[in-house]
CSV table of C-alpha atoms in Angstrom, one decimal:
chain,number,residue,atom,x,y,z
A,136,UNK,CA,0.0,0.0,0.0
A,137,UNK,CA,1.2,3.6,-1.0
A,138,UNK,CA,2.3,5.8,2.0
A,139,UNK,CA,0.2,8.3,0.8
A,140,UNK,CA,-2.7,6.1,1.3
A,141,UNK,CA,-2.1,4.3,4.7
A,142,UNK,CA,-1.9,7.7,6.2
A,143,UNK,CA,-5.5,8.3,4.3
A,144,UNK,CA,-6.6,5.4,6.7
A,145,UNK,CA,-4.6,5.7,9.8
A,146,UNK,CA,-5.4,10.1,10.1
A,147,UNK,CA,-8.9,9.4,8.9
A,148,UNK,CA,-9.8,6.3,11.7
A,149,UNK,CA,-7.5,8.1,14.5
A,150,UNK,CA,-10.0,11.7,13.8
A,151,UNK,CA,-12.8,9.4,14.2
A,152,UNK,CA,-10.8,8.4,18.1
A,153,UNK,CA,-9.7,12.0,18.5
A,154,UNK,CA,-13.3,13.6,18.0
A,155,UNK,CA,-14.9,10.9,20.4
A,156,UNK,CA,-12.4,11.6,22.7
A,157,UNK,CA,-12.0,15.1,22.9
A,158,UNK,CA,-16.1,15.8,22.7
A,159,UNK,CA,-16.6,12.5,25.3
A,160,UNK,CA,-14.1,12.1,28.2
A,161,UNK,CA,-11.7,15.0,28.0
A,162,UNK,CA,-14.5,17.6,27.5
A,163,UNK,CA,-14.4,17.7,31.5
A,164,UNK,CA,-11.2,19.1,31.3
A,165,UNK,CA,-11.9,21.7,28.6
A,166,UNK,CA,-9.3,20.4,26.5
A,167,UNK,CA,-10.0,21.2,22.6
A,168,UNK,CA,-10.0,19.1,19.4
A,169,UNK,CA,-9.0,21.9,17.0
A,170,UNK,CA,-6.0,22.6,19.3
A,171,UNK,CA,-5.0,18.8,19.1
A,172,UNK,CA,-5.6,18.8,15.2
A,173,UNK,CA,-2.8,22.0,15.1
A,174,UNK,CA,-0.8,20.2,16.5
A,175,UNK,CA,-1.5,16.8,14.8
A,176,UNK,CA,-0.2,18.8,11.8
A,177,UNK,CA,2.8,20.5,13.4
A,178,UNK,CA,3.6,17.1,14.1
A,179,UNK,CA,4.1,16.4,10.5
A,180,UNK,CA,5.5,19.3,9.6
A,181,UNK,CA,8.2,18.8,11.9
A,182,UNK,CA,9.1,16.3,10.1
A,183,UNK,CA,6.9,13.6,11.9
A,184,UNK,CA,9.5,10.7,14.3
A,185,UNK,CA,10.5,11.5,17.5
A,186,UNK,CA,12.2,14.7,16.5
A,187,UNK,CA,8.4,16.0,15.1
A,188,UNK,CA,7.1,14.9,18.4
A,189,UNK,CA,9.3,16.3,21.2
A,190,UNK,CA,9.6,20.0,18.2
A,191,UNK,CA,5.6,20.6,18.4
A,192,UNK,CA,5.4,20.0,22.4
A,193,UNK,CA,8.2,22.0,23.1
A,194,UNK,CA,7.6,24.7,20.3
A,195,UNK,CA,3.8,24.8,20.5
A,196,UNK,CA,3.6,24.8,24.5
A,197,UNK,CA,6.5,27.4,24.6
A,198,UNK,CA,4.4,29.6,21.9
A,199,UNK,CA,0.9,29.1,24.4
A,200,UNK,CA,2.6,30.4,27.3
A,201,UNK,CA,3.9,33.4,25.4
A,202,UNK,CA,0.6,33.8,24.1
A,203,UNK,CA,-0.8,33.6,27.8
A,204,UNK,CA,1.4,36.4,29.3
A,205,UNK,CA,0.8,38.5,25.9
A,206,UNK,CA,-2.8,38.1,26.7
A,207,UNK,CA,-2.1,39.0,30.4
A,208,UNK,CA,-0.1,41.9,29.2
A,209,UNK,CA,-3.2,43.7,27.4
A,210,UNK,CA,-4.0,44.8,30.6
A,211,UNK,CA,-0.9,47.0,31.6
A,212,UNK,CA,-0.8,48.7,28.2
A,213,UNK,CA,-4.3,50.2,28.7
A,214,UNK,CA,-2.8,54.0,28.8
A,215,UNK,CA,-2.1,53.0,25.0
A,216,UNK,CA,-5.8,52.4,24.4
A,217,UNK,CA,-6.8,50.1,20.8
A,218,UNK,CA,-3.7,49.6,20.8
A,219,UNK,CA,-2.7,47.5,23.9
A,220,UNK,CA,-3.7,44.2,22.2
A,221,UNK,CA,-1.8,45.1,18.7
A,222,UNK,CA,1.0,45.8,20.8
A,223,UNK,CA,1.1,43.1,23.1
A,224,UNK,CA,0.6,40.7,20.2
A,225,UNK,CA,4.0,41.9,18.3
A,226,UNK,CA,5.9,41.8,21.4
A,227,UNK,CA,5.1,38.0,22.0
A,228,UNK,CA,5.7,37.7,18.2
A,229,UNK,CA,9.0,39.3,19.0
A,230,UNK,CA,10.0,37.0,22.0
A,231,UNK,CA,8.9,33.6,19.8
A,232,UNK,CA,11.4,34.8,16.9
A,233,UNK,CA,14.0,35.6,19.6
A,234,UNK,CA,13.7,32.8,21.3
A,235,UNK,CA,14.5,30.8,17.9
A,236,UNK,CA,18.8,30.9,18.4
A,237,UNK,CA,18.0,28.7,21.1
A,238,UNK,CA,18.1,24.8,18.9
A,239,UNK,CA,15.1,23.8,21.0
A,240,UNK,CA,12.6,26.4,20.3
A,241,UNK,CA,13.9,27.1,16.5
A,242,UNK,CA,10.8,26.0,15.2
A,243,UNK,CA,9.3,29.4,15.1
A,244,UNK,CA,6.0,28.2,13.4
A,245,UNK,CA,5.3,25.5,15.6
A,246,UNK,CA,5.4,28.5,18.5
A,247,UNK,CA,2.8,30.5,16.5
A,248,UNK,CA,0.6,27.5,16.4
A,249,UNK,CA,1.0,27.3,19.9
A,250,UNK,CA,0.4,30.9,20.0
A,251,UNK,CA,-2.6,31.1,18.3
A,252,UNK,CA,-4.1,28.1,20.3
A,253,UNK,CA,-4.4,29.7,23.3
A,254,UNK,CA,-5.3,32.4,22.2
A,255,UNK,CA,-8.2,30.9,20.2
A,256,UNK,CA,-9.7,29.1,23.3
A,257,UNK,CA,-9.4,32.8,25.5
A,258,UNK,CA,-11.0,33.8,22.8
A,259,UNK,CA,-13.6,31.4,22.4
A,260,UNK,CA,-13.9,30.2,25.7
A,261,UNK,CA,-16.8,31.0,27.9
A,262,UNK,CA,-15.2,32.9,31.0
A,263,UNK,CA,-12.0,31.6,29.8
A,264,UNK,CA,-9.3,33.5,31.2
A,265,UNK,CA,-5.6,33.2,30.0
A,266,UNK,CA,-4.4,30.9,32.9
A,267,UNK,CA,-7.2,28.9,32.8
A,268,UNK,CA,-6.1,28.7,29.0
A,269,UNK,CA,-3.2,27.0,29.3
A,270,UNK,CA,-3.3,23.8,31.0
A,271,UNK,CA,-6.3,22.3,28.8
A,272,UNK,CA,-4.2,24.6,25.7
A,273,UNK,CA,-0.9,22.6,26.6
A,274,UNK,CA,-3.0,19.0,27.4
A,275,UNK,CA,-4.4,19.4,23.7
A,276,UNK,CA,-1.2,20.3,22.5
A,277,UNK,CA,0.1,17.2,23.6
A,278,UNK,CA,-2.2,14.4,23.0
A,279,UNK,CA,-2.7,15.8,19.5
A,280,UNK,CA,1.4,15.9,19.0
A,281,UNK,CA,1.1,11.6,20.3
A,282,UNK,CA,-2.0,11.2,18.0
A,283,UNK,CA,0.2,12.2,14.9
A,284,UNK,CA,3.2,10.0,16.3
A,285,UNK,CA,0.5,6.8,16.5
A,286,UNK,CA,-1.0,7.8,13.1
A,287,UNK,CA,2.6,7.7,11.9
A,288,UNK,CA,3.1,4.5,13.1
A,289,UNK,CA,0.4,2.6,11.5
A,290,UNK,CA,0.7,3.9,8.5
A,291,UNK,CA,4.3,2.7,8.7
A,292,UNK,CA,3.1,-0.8,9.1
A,293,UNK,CA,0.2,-0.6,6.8
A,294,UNK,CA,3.3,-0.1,4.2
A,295,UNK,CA,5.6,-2.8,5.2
A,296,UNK,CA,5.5,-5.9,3.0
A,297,UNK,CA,3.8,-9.0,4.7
């Protein structure tokens, strides 16, 4: 079987788990599909194997906690009016591309992702504020990250000869 196809079958089953998962027993802990899908694909961006696995945790959670205390930020920059948030924005933008030279967060859109995440479900959320954003943010992250790891790893052996 073509690569291209066992990953047709392994993604599309693994959604079906993903979906039931996230909207059955993680919905207690506010935890979000779309978040997990982000990073399902930063997974393979990264270049999938372990290396794709430990780049989108690492890069996506640092990325959500700059988003978080961008967020928190908004606040202190009131005097500067409609532009607080604009501002606050560029300056975590600023901090994820700085914090780039370091090998382990070089992945600069993998950080954006993680960015964006949290700052999707602040958004989004009911009463959501930007530290109760982060656990379920970074949870997703993670179990999305694994989910493209497992859908990987069966589409590896769906393309091994018998």
């Amino acid at each position: 079987m073509t690569l291209l196809f066992a990953l047709a079958i392994s993604i599309g089953l693994l959604a079906v788990a993903a979906t039931w998962l996230f909207f059955g027993p993680l919905a207690a802990f506010q935890m979000q599909v779309w978040q997990a899908f982000v990073a399902w694909a930063s997974f393979f961006h990264n270049g999938g194997k372990s290396d794709g696995l430990v780049k989108t945790v690492v890069c996506m959670s640092f990325g959500a906690l700059v988003g978080m205390a961008s967020v928190m930020l908004i606040g202190s920059l009131g005097a500067l009016g409609g532009l607080a948030a604009p501002v606050a924005v560029g300056l975590g933008a600023a901090v994820i591309v700085l914090a780039a030279h370091l090998p382990f967060l070089s992945t600069i859109p993998s950080s954006v992702y993680g960015f964006a995440s949290v700052a999707g479900l602040i958004l989004l959320g009911k009463d959501m504020t930007p530290t109760a954003a982060i656990l379920p943010t970074i949870l997703s992250i993670a179990v999305g990250a694994g989910f493209g790891w497992l859908s990987e790893q069966l589409a590896g052996k769906m393309t091994k000869p018998a």
